[in-house]
């Protein structure tokens, strides 16, 4: 572990323009043959991530959990689940990552716990009106026998957001709120014990050497007074909308200001919030100087491969943070979102567009988040057998929505057949045979692979002075194309049309497709200086 306190804190924090690599630990690499990725697997592959050139790792939750939602249901926030290798293995990951000059950011889940957390078990046992229940959101039901839920809120994963419990006398009793699965009861952030415990967890990990946190559902936590019914009920699953009373309530900012005070005791560390808020002003509120350092902006991940929409997403993402002096974040995909190769149409065109978009993204000012497997150009796996599906959305939607497993299939490392070096056992989700062409081993050998493109692009972004400066300026470009120049002089040109265009003057330092006679092919991006 490093003693950061002795180091001077640089004027430009490391995270402002860092490339973060998101590790979904279940799917990254398995070291013990149980078919589920773990921290030992990650430790063994740190050399790969160093070679890729990323500055920091974001680990999806590895705390103790019954895994009802892939670890986002935490039963002990101050321990590592044995499935992932226990706390000693996390210490090794942190130490080795630091030796290789990579930072480590952990995922923390403040909005809810697991239903197996000792607090929730105690709440069930203690009964209505008890201090134990006051840590969660228990309410009496509506109707004569209290057998209707306290309000009409749906759960994000399908079905109602309330579950009724049995009281000690065996009778149906109160209801508890769970915006996600029933195994994820929402905490009551108006209870000071809840904040105090979360702060203790933050200090626990920061003292162990982690470099910050990704804060799950950072626009959740605060609930509207009286938990009123939702008007214009939005029952789409996994959806986001600014008028949703379940999220983005003003009280959330008081919570972030409190958590920021803890972060400020560890000046090298960063807190990045998952904030699904569209309105730029309201989004910007989360990254005011006394709240989160950064927040995920999902506009690019929600944007089709169309230049008007891409330009709009870039402008809006920059505008949202400019007013409060924060830096932008960019992300094309994560463990909740369909993989970009598939989103952009799949096949050769999907690959070409994903190549074009990573060059666009890495040319932008701010922090970039790469989801594991994106650097291999993995597509979504949309034909997983029903029996393999693990996302609670599948069950909760009554088997009408397949959920997010398709973007969580394990990474192919080497060899010709599944499990492609991911595990010596049976992978927790089946891996497509066609991924033999997408293994790390094969892609390292080829200069024209997605992996080589990522490596070259990340390296150039670090070493070239043309990437300097916080701003960008749009350039005139033919219809269906866009071009911008960074303060430092980098020119990024994207061609989203079906035919090649002539590049402007300048030296091409990298392109997502081969350039001949200064022509930038369809579905591609070039960097010029
Ligand atoms: C966040 C996570 C998602 C999880 C949910 C509930 O949106 O990214 O994977 O299911 O929170 O914790």
Coordinates of C-alpha atoms and ligand atoms in Angstrom, one line a residue:
X1 CA 0.0 0.0 0.0
X2 CA 1.2 3.5 -0.8
X3 CA 1.4 6.3 1.6
X4 CA -0.2 9.0 -0.5
X5 CA -0.3 11.5 2.3
X6 CA 3.4 12.1 1.9
X7 CA 3.0 13.0 -1.8
X8 CA 2.2 16.5 -2.9
X9 CA -1.2 16.6 -4.6
X10 CA -0.7 17.8 -8.1
X11 CA -2.7 20.9 -9.3
X12 CA -4.3 18.9 -12.1
X13 CA -5.7 15.7 -10.5
X14 CA -4.9 12.4 -12.2
X15 CA -8.5 11.5 -12.9
X16 CA -9.4 14.5 -15.0
X17 CA -8.2 12.9 -18.3
X18 CA -7.6 9.4 -17.2
X19 CA -8.6 6.3 -19.2
X20 CA -10.5 4.0 -16.8
X21 CA -10.9 0.3 -17.5
X22 CA -14.1 -1.2 -16.1
X23 CA -13.6 -4.7 -14.8
X24 CA -16.7 -6.8 -14.4
X25 CA -15.0 -9.3 -12.1
X26 CA -17.3 -12.3 -12.8
X27 CA -16.4 -12.1 -16.5
X28 CA -12.8 -11.0 -16.6
X29 CA -10.6 -13.9 -15.7
X30 CA -11.1 -16.9 -13.4
X31 CA -8.1 -18.2 -11.3
X32 CA -9.7 -21.1 -9.5
X33 CA -11.7 -23.0 -12.1
X34 CA -15.2 -22.4 -10.7
X35 CA -16.3 -20.7 -13.9
X36 CA -16.7 -17.3 -12.2
X37 CA -14.0 -14.6 -12.7
X38 CA -12.2 -13.4 -9.5
X39 CA -9.6 -11.1 -8.2
X40 CA -6.8 -13.7 -8.6
X41 CA -7.7 -13.8 -12.2
X42 CA -7.5 -10.0 -12.4
X43 CA -4.2 -10.0 -10.6
X44 CA -2.8 -12.4 -13.1
X45 CA -3.9 -10.2 -16.0
X46 CA -2.6 -6.9 -14.7
X47 CA 0.2 -7.1 -17.2
X48 CA -2.3 -7.1 -20.0
X49 CA -4.0 -4.0 -18.6
X50 CA -0.6 -2.2 -18.3
X51 CA 0.1 -3.1 -21.9
X52 CA -3.3 -1.7 -22.9
X53 CA -2.1 1.5 -21.2
X54 CA -5.0 2.4 -19.0
X55 CA -4.5 4.7 -16.0
X56 CA -7.1 3.2 -13.6
X57 CA -9.3 0.2 -13.0
X58 CA -12.9 0.4 -11.8
X59 CA -13.9 -2.8 -10.2
X60 CA -17.6 -3.6 -10.2
X61 CA -18.7 -4.8 -6.7
X62 CA -16.6 -7.5 -5.1
X63 CA -17.9 -7.1 -1.5
X64 CA -19.7 -9.9 0.3
X65 CA -23.0 -10.6 -1.5
X66 CA -25.5 -13.4 -2.2
X67 CA -25.2 -12.2 -5.8
X68 CA -28.9 -11.7 -6.5
X69 CA -27.8 -8.8 -8.8
X70 CA -24.2 -9.7 -9.7
X71 CA -22.8 -8.2 -6.4
X72 CA -24.9 -5.0 -6.4
X73 CA -26.7 -6.6 -3.4
X74 CA -24.1 -6.2 -0.7
X75 CA -24.4 -8.1 2.6
X76 CA -21.1 -6.8 4.1
X77 CA -19.7 -3.6 2.7
X78 CA -16.3 -4.1 4.5
X79 CA -15.3 -7.5 3.3
X80 CA -14.6 -9.2 -0.1
X81 CA -16.7 -12.1 -1.1
X82 CA -14.9 -15.5 -1.0
X83 CA -16.2 -16.1 -4.6
X84 CA -13.8 -13.3 -5.7
X85 CA -10.9 -14.5 -3.5
X86 CA -11.3 -12.6 -0.2
X87 CA -9.8 -9.4 1.1
X88 CA -6.1 -10.6 0.9
X89 CA -6.5 -11.0 -2.9
X90 CA -7.8 -7.5 -3.2
X91 CA -4.8 -6.2 -1.3
X92 CA -2.6 -8.0 -3.8
X93 CA -4.5 -6.5 -6.7
X94 CA -4.1 -3.0 -5.2
X95 CA -0.4 -3.4 -4.5
X96 CA 0.4 -4.9 -7.9
X97 CA -1.7 -2.4 -9.8
X98 CA 0.1 0.4 -8.0
X99 CA 3.4 -1.1 -8.9
X100 CA 2.3 -1.0 -12.5
X101 CA 1.2 2.6 -12.1
X102 CA -2.5 1.9 -12.3
X103 CA -5.0 3.2 -9.8
X104 CA -7.9 1.1 -8.4
X105 CA -11.4 2.4 -8.0
X106 CA -14.1 0.3 -6.2
X107 CA -17.8 0.3 -6.7
X108 CA -19.8 1.2 -3.7
X109 CA -23.6 0.8 -3.4
X110 CA -25.2 3.3 -1.1
X111 CA -28.9 3.1 -2.2
X112 CA -29.6 -0.4 -0.9
X113 CA -28.1 -3.4 0.8
X114 CA -28.7 -7.1 0.3
X115 CA -31.7 -8.6 2.1
X116 CA -29.0 -10.9 3.7
X117 CA -27.3 -7.9 5.3
X118 CA -27.4 -8.2 9.2
X119 CA -29.3 -4.9 9.3
X120 CA -32.1 -6.2 7.2
X121 CA -32.4 -9.5 9.0
X122 CA -32.5 -7.5 12.3
X123 CA -35.2 -5.3 10.8
X124 CA -37.4 -8.2 9.9
X125 CA -36.9 -9.7 13.3
X126 CA -37.5 -6.5 15.3
X127 CA -40.9 -5.6 13.9
X128 CA -42.9 -2.4 13.1
X129 CA -41.8 0.9 14.7
X130 CA -38.4 -0.5 15.8
X131 CA -35.1 1.4 15.3
X132 CA -34.0 -1.6 13.2
X133 CA -36.8 -1.0 10.7
X134 CA -36.0 2.7 10.6
X135 CA -32.8 2.0 8.6
X136 CA -34.9 0.9 5.7
X137 CA -38.2 2.1 4.2
X138 CA -40.9 0.0 5.8
X139 CA -44.5 1.2 5.6
X140 CA -47.9 -0.2 6.3
X141 CA -49.9 -1.2 3.3
X142 CA -52.9 0.5 1.9
X143 CA -56.5 -0.7 1.9
X144 CA -58.5 -2.2 4.8
X145 CA -56.1 -5.1 5.5
X146 CA -53.0 -3.3 4.4
X147 CA -52.7 -5.7 1.5
X148 CA -52.0 -3.1 -1.2
X149 CA -48.5 -1.7 -1.5
X150 CA -47.9 1.8 0.1
X151 CA -47.6 3.5 -3.3
X152 CA -47.7 2.6 -7.0
X153 CA -44.0 2.6 -7.7
X154 CA -42.7 -0.2 -9.9
X155 CA -39.3 -1.8 -9.5
X156 CA -36.7 -1.0 -12.2
X157 CA -36.3 -4.8 -12.7
X158 CA -40.1 -5.4 -13.1
X159 CA -43.0 -6.0 -10.7
X160 CA -43.8 -3.7 -7.8
X161 CA -41.1 -1.8 -5.8
X162 CA -42.6 -3.1 -2.5
X163 CA -42.6 -6.5 -0.9
X164 CA -44.7 -7.5 2.1
X165 CA -43.1 -9.2 5.0
X166 CA -44.4 -11.7 7.5
X167 CA -44.3 -10.5 11.1
X168 CA -43.2 -12.5 14.1
X169 CA -46.8 -13.8 14.6
X170 CA -46.8 -15.3 11.1
X171 CA -49.2 -12.8 9.7
X172 CA -48.6 -10.6 6.6
X173 CA -47.3 -7.3 7.9
X174 CA -45.5 -4.2 6.6
X175 CA -44.0 -3.6 3.2
X176 CA -40.5 -2.6 2.4
X177 CA -39.3 -0.5 -0.6
X178 CA -36.9 -1.9 -3.1
X179 CA -36.4 0.2 -6.3
X180 CA -34.4 -2.7 -7.7
X181 CA -34.9 -6.4 -6.8
X182 CA -36.7 -7.6 -3.6
X183 CA -33.2 -8.8 -2.5
X184 CA -32.1 -5.1 -2.6
X185 CA -34.0 -3.2 0.1
X186 CA -33.6 0.6 -0.1
X187 CA -31.8 2.2 2.8
X188 CA -33.3 5.2 4.6
X189 CA -30.8 7.9 4.2
X190 CA -32.6 10.2 6.6
X191 CA -31.4 7.9 9.3
X192 CA -27.9 9.2 10.5
X193 CA -26.8 5.6 11.1
X194 CA -27.0 4.9 7.4
X195 CA -24.6 7.7 6.4
X196 CA -22.3 7.0 9.3
X197 CA -22.0 3.4 8.2
X198 CA -21.3 4.3 4.6
X199 CA -18.6 6.7 5.6
X200 CA -17.0 4.0 7.7
X201 CA -17.0 1.8 4.6
X202 CA -15.4 4.5 2.5
X203 CA -12.6 5.1 5.0
X204 CA -12.1 1.3 5.4
X205 CA -11.3 0.9 1.7
X206 CA -9.4 4.2 1.3
X207 CA -7.2 3.3 4.2
X208 CA -6.5 0.0 2.4
X209 CA -5.1 1.9 -0.5
X210 CA -8.0 2.2 -3.0
X211 CA -7.9 5.4 -5.1
X212 CA -11.6 6.1 -5.1
X213 CA -15.1 4.9 -5.8
X214 CA -17.7 4.6 -8.5
X215 CA -20.9 5.4 -6.6
X216 CA -23.8 3.2 -7.7
X217 CA -27.2 4.9 -8.3
X218 CA -25.7 8.2 -7.1
X219 CA -29.0 10.0 -8.1
X220 CA -31.0 7.7 -5.9
X221 CA -30.8 7.6 -2.0
X222 CA -33.0 10.6 -1.3
X223 CA -36.7 9.9 -1.5
X224 CA -39.6 12.4 -1.9
X225 CA -41.4 13.2 1.4
X226 CA -44.3 11.0 2.0
X227 CA -43.4 8.6 -0.9
X228 CA -46.2 9.9 -3.1
X229 CA -47.6 7.8 -6.1
X230 CA -45.9 8.2 -9.4
X231 CA -47.9 10.2 -11.9
X232 CA -47.9 9.0 -15.5
X233 CA -46.5 5.6 -14.4
X234 CA -43.4 4.7 -16.3
X235 CA -43.2 0.9 -16.1
X236 CA -40.5 0.4 -18.7
X237 CA -37.8 -1.7 -17.1
X238 CA -34.2 -0.4 -16.7
X239 CA -35.4 3.0 -18.1
X240 CA -34.5 6.5 -17.0
X241 CA -36.5 9.7 -17.1
X242 CA -36.0 13.0 -15.4
X243 CA -39.5 13.2 -13.9
X244 CA -39.2 9.9 -12.1
X245 CA -39.9 10.5 -8.4
X246 CA -37.8 7.5 -7.4
X247 CA -34.6 9.4 -8.4
X248 CA -32.9 12.8 -8.4
X249 CA -34.6 14.2 -5.4
X250 CA -33.1 17.5 -4.1
X251 CA -32.0 15.9 -0.8
X252 CA -29.4 13.8 -2.6
X253 CA -27.1 16.8 -2.8
X254 CA -26.9 17.1 1.0
X255 CA -25.8 13.4 1.0
X256 CA -23.1 14.0 -1.6
X257 CA -21.8 17.0 0.3
X258 CA -21.4 14.9 3.3
X259 CA -19.6 12.1 1.5
X260 CA -17.3 14.6 -0.2
X261 CA -16.0 15.7 3.2
X262 CA -14.7 12.1 3.7
X263 CA -13.2 12.1 0.2
X264 CA -11.4 15.3 1.0
X265 CA -9.5 13.6 3.8
X266 CA -7.9 11.5 1.0
X267 CA -7.0 14.2 -1.6
X268 CA -5.7 11.8 -4.2
X269 CA -8.9 9.9 -4.4
X270 CA -11.9 10.3 -6.7
X271 CA -15.6 9.7 -6.5
X272 CA -17.5 9.2 -9.7
X273 CA -21.3 8.9 -9.6
X274 CA -23.6 6.9 -11.7
X275 CA -26.1 9.7 -12.5
X276 CA -28.8 9.0 -15.0
X277 CA -30.1 12.6 -15.3
X278 CA -30.6 14.2 -18.7
X279 CA -31.1 17.9 -17.9
X280 CA -27.7 19.6 -18.1
X281 CA -28.3 21.9 -15.2
X282 CA -29.5 19.2 -12.9
X283 CA -26.7 16.9 -14.0
X284 CA -24.1 19.6 -13.3
X285 CA -25.4 20.0 -9.7
X286 CA -23.9 16.6 -8.9
X287 CA -20.4 17.7 -9.8
X288 CA -20.3 21.1 -8.0
X289 CA -17.0 21.6 -6.2
X290 CA -18.3 20.2 -2.9
X291 CA -20.1 17.1 -4.3
X292 CA -18.9 14.3 -6.6
X293 CA -15.6 14.8 -8.5
X294 CA -17.1 13.4 -11.7
X295 CA -20.4 11.8 -12.9
X296 CA -21.0 9.4 -15.7
X297 CA -22.5 11.0 -18.7
X298 CA -24.3 8.4 -20.7
X299 CA -25.2 10.5 -23.7
X300 CA -22.6 8.9 -26.1
X301 CA -23.7 5.4 -24.9
X302 CA -27.3 6.3 -25.9
X303 CA -26.4 7.8 -29.2
X304 CA -26.8 6.0 -32.6
X305 CA -24.0 6.3 -35.1
X306 CA -25.2 9.6 -36.6
X307 CA -23.1 12.7 -36.6
X308 CA -25.9 15.2 -35.7
X309 CA -26.7 13.1 -32.6
X310 CA -23.0 12.5 -31.8
X311 CA -22.2 16.2 -32.0
X312 CA -25.2 17.0 -29.9
X313 CA -24.1 14.4 -27.2
X314 CA -20.6 15.9 -27.1
X315 CA -21.8 19.5 -26.8
X316 CA -24.3 18.6 -24.1
X317 CA -21.8 16.5 -22.1
X318 CA -19.4 19.4 -22.2
X319 CA -22.0 22.0 -21.4
X320 CA -23.3 20.0 -18.5
X321 CA -20.0 20.2 -16.6
X322 CA -18.7 23.5 -17.9
X323 CA -20.9 25.7 -15.8
X324 CA -19.6 24.1 -12.6
X325 CA -15.9 23.7 -13.7
X326 CA -16.0 19.9 -13.6
X327 CA -14.5 17.6 -16.2
X328 CA -16.4 15.6 -18.7
X329 CA -16.7 11.8 -18.8
X330 CA -17.2 9.6 -21.8
X331 CA -18.5 6.1 -22.0
X332 CA -19.7 4.0 -24.9
X333 CA -20.9 1.0 -22.9
X334 CA -20.9 -0.7 -19.5
X335 CA -22.3 -3.8 -17.8
X336 CA -25.9 -2.4 -18.1
X337 CA -25.8 -1.4 -21.7
X338 CA -25.8 -3.3 -25.0
X339 CA -22.3 -3.6 -26.4
X340 CA -21.4 -0.9 -29.0
X341 CA -20.5 -3.2 -31.8
X342 CA -24.1 -4.5 -31.7
X343 CA -25.6 -1.1 -31.1
X344 CA -24.0 0.2 -34.2
X345 CA -25.4 -2.5 -36.4
X346 CA -23.2 -5.6 -35.7
X347 CA -21.0 -7.4 -38.2
X348 CA -18.3 -5.6 -40.2
X349 CA -20.1 -2.3 -40.1
X350 CA -20.6 -2.5 -36.3
X351 CA -16.9 -3.2 -35.8
X352 CA -15.9 -0.4 -38.1
X353 CA -18.2 2.1 -36.3
X354 CA -17.0 1.0 -32.9
X355 CA -13.5 1.6 -34.1
X356 CA -14.4 5.0 -35.3
X357 CA -16.2 5.8 -32.0
X358 CA -13.3 4.9 -29.7
X359 CA -11.1 7.2 -31.7
X360 CA -13.7 9.9 -31.4
X361 CA -14.1 9.3 -27.6
X362 CA -10.3 9.2 -26.9
X363 CA -9.9 12.5 -28.7
X364 CA -12.3 14.3 -26.4
X365 CA -11.2 16.3 -23.3
X366 CA -12.1 14.5 -20.1
X367 CA -12.0 11.0 -18.6
X368 CA -12.8 7.9 -20.7
X369 CA -14.3 4.7 -19.4
X370 CA -13.7 1.5 -21.4
X371 CA -15.8 -1.5 -20.5
X372 CA -13.9 -4.8 -20.4
X373 CA -14.2 -6.6 -23.8
X374 CA -14.9 -3.4 -25.7
X375 CA -11.1 -3.4 -26.5
X376 CA -11.7 -6.8 -28.2
X377 CA -14.7 -5.6 -30.1
X378 CA -17.0 -8.1 -28.4
X379 CA -20.6 -8.0 -29.7
X380 CA -23.6 -8.5 -27.4
X381 CA -24.5 -12.2 -27.1
X382 CA -28.2 -12.1 -27.8
X383 CA -28.8 -15.8 -28.1
X384 CA -27.9 -17.0 -24.7
X385 CA -30.1 -20.0 -23.7
X386 CA -32.9 -19.1 -21.4
X387 CA -31.6 -21.4 -18.7
X388 CA -28.3 -19.5 -18.6
X389 CA -29.7 -16.1 -17.9
X390 CA -28.8 -14.6 -14.5
X391 CA -30.0 -11.0 -14.6
X392 CA -32.9 -10.6 -12.2
X393 CA -34.7 -8.7 -15.0
X394 CA -35.4 -12.1 -16.7
X395 CA -37.4 -13.5 -13.8
X396 CA -38.9 -10.2 -12.6
X397 CA -40.2 -9.4 -16.1
X398 CA -42.0 -12.7 -16.3
X399 CA -39.5 -13.8 -19.0
X400 CA -40.5 -11.0 -21.3
X401 CA -37.1 -9.2 -21.1
X402 CA -33.8 -10.9 -21.2
X403 CA -31.9 -8.3 -19.3
X404 CA -28.2 -7.5 -19.3
X405 CA -26.4 -10.8 -19.5
X406 CA -25.6 -10.4 -23.2
X407 CA -23.0 -7.8 -22.4
X408 CA -21.6 -9.7 -19.5
X409 CA -20.3 -12.9 -21.2
X410 CA -16.7 -13.7 -20.1
X411 CA -13.7 -12.4 -22.0
X412 CA -11.9 -14.7 -24.5
X413 CA -8.2 -14.8 -23.8
X414 CA -6.6 -17.5 -25.9
X415 CA -7.1 -20.8 -27.8
X416 CA -9.6 -22.0 -30.3
X417 CA -12.5 -23.2 -28.2
X418 CA -14.6 -22.1 -25.3
X419 CA -13.7 -21.3 -22.5
X420 CA -10.8 -19.6 -24.3
X421 CA -8.6 -19.5 -21.3
X422 CA -11.1 -17.6 -19.2
X423 CA -11.4 -20.5 -16.8
X424 CA -10.4 -24.2 -16.5
X425 CA -14.0 -25.0 -15.6
X426 CA -17.3 -24.1 -17.2
X427 CA -17.8 -20.4 -17.7
X428 CA -20.8 -18.9 -15.8
X429 CA -22.3 -17.8 -19.1
X430 CA -21.6 -19.7 -22.3
X431 CA -19.1 -18.2 -24.7
X432 CA -19.8 -18.1 -28.5
X433 CA -17.5 -20.4 -30.6
X434 CA -17.0 -17.5 -33.0
X435 CA -15.1 -15.7 -30.3
X436 CA -12.1 -17.8 -31.3
X437 CA -11.3 -14.9 -33.7
X438 CA -11.6 -12.3 -31.0
X439 CA -9.2 -13.7 -28.4
X440 CA -6.6 -11.4 -26.8
X441 CA -3.9 -13.8 -28.1
X442 CA -5.0 -13.4 -31.7
X443 CA -5.6 -9.7 -31.5
X444 CA -2.2 -9.0 -29.9
X445 CA -0.6 -10.5 -33.0
X446 CA -2.4 -8.3 -35.5
X447 CA -1.8 -4.6 -36.0
X448 CA -5.2 -4.1 -37.5
X449 CA -7.1 -5.6 -34.6
X450 CA -9.4 -3.7 -32.3
X451 CA -7.0 -4.3 -29.4
X452 CA -4.1 -2.8 -31.3
X453 CA -6.2 0.2 -32.2
X454 CA -7.0 0.7 -28.5
X455 CA -3.3 0.3 -27.5
X456 CA -2.1 2.8 -30.1
X457 CA -4.8 5.3 -29.4
X458 CA -4.4 5.3 -25.6
X459 CA -0.6 5.7 -26.0
X460 CA -0.9 8.6 -28.4
X461 CA -3.4 10.3 -26.1
X462 CA -0.8 10.2 -23.3
X463 CA 2.3 11.1 -25.2
X464 CA 1.2 13.7 -27.9
X465 CA 1.0 17.3 -26.8
X466 CA -1.8 17.9 -29.3
X467 CA -4.3 16.4 -26.9
X468 CA -3.7 19.2 -24.3
X469 CA -6.3 21.6 -23.1
X470 CA -9.8 21.4 -21.8
X471 CA -11.7 22.6 -24.9
X472 CA -12.6 21.8 -28.5
X473 CA -13.7 23.7 -31.5
X474 CA -16.0 22.3 -34.2
X475 CA -14.7 22.4 -37.8
X476 CA -16.6 22.7 -41.0
X477 CA -17.0 19.2 -42.6
X478 CA -19.0 17.6 -45.4
X479 CA -22.6 16.3 -44.6
X480 CA -22.6 13.1 -42.6
X481 CA -19.1 13.9 -41.2
X482 CA -17.8 15.8 -38.2
X483 CA -14.5 17.3 -37.3
X484 CA -13.2 19.1 -34.2
X485 CA -9.9 20.5 -33.1
X486 CA -8.5 20.3 -29.5
X487 CA -6.8 23.3 -27.9
X488 CA -3.5 21.4 -28.3
X489 CA -4.0 21.1 -32.1
X490 CA -5.3 17.6 -32.6
X491 CA -7.8 17.4 -35.4
X492 CA -10.4 14.5 -35.2
X493 CA -12.4 13.7 -38.3
X494 CA -15.3 11.2 -38.3
X495 CA -16.9 10.0 -41.5
X496 CA -20.3 8.4 -40.9
X497 CA -21.3 8.3 -44.5
X498 CA -21.3 5.3 -46.9
X499 CA -18.4 6.6 -49.0
X500 CA -14.8 7.9 -48.5
X501 CA -14.1 11.5 -48.0
X502 CA -11.0 13.6 -48.6
X503 CA -9.1 14.5 -45.4
X504 CA -8.1 18.0 -44.7
X505 CA -4.4 19.0 -44.6
X506 CA -2.2 17.6 -41.8
X507 CA -0.3 14.5 -40.8
X508 CA -2.4 11.4 -40.0
X509 CA -1.2 10.0 -36.7
X510 CA -3.8 7.3 -36.4
X511 CA -7.0 6.2 -38.2
X512 CA -9.5 3.5 -37.5
X513 CA -9.3 2.2 -41.1
X514 CA -6.6 2.2 -43.7
X515 CA -6.1 5.6 -45.5
X516 CA -5.1 5.6 -49.1
X517 CA -4.6 8.7 -51.3
X518 CA -5.7 10.9 -48.2
X519 CA -9.2 9.3 -48.3
X520 CA -11.0 8.5 -45.1
X521 CA -13.2 5.4 -45.7
X522 CA -16.9 5.2 -44.7
X523 CA -17.5 4.5 -41.0
X524 CA -14.1 5.6 -39.8
X525 CA -12.2 8.3 -37.9
X526 CA -8.8 9.8 -38.3
X527 CA -6.5 11.8 -36.0
X528 CA -4.4 14.5 -37.7
X529 CA -1.9 17.0 -36.3
Ligands
LIG1 C1 -26.6 0.3 -11.1 C2 -25.7 -0.8 -11.6 C3 -26.6 -2.0 -12.0 C4 -27.3 -2.5 -10.8 C5 -28.1 -1.3 -10.2 C6 -28.6 -1.7 -8.8 O1 -27.5 0.8 -12.1 O2 -24.9 -0.3 -12.6 O3 -25.8 -3.0 -12.6 O4 -28.2 -3.5 -11.2 O5 -27.4 -0.2 -10.0 O6 -27.6 -1.7 -7.9

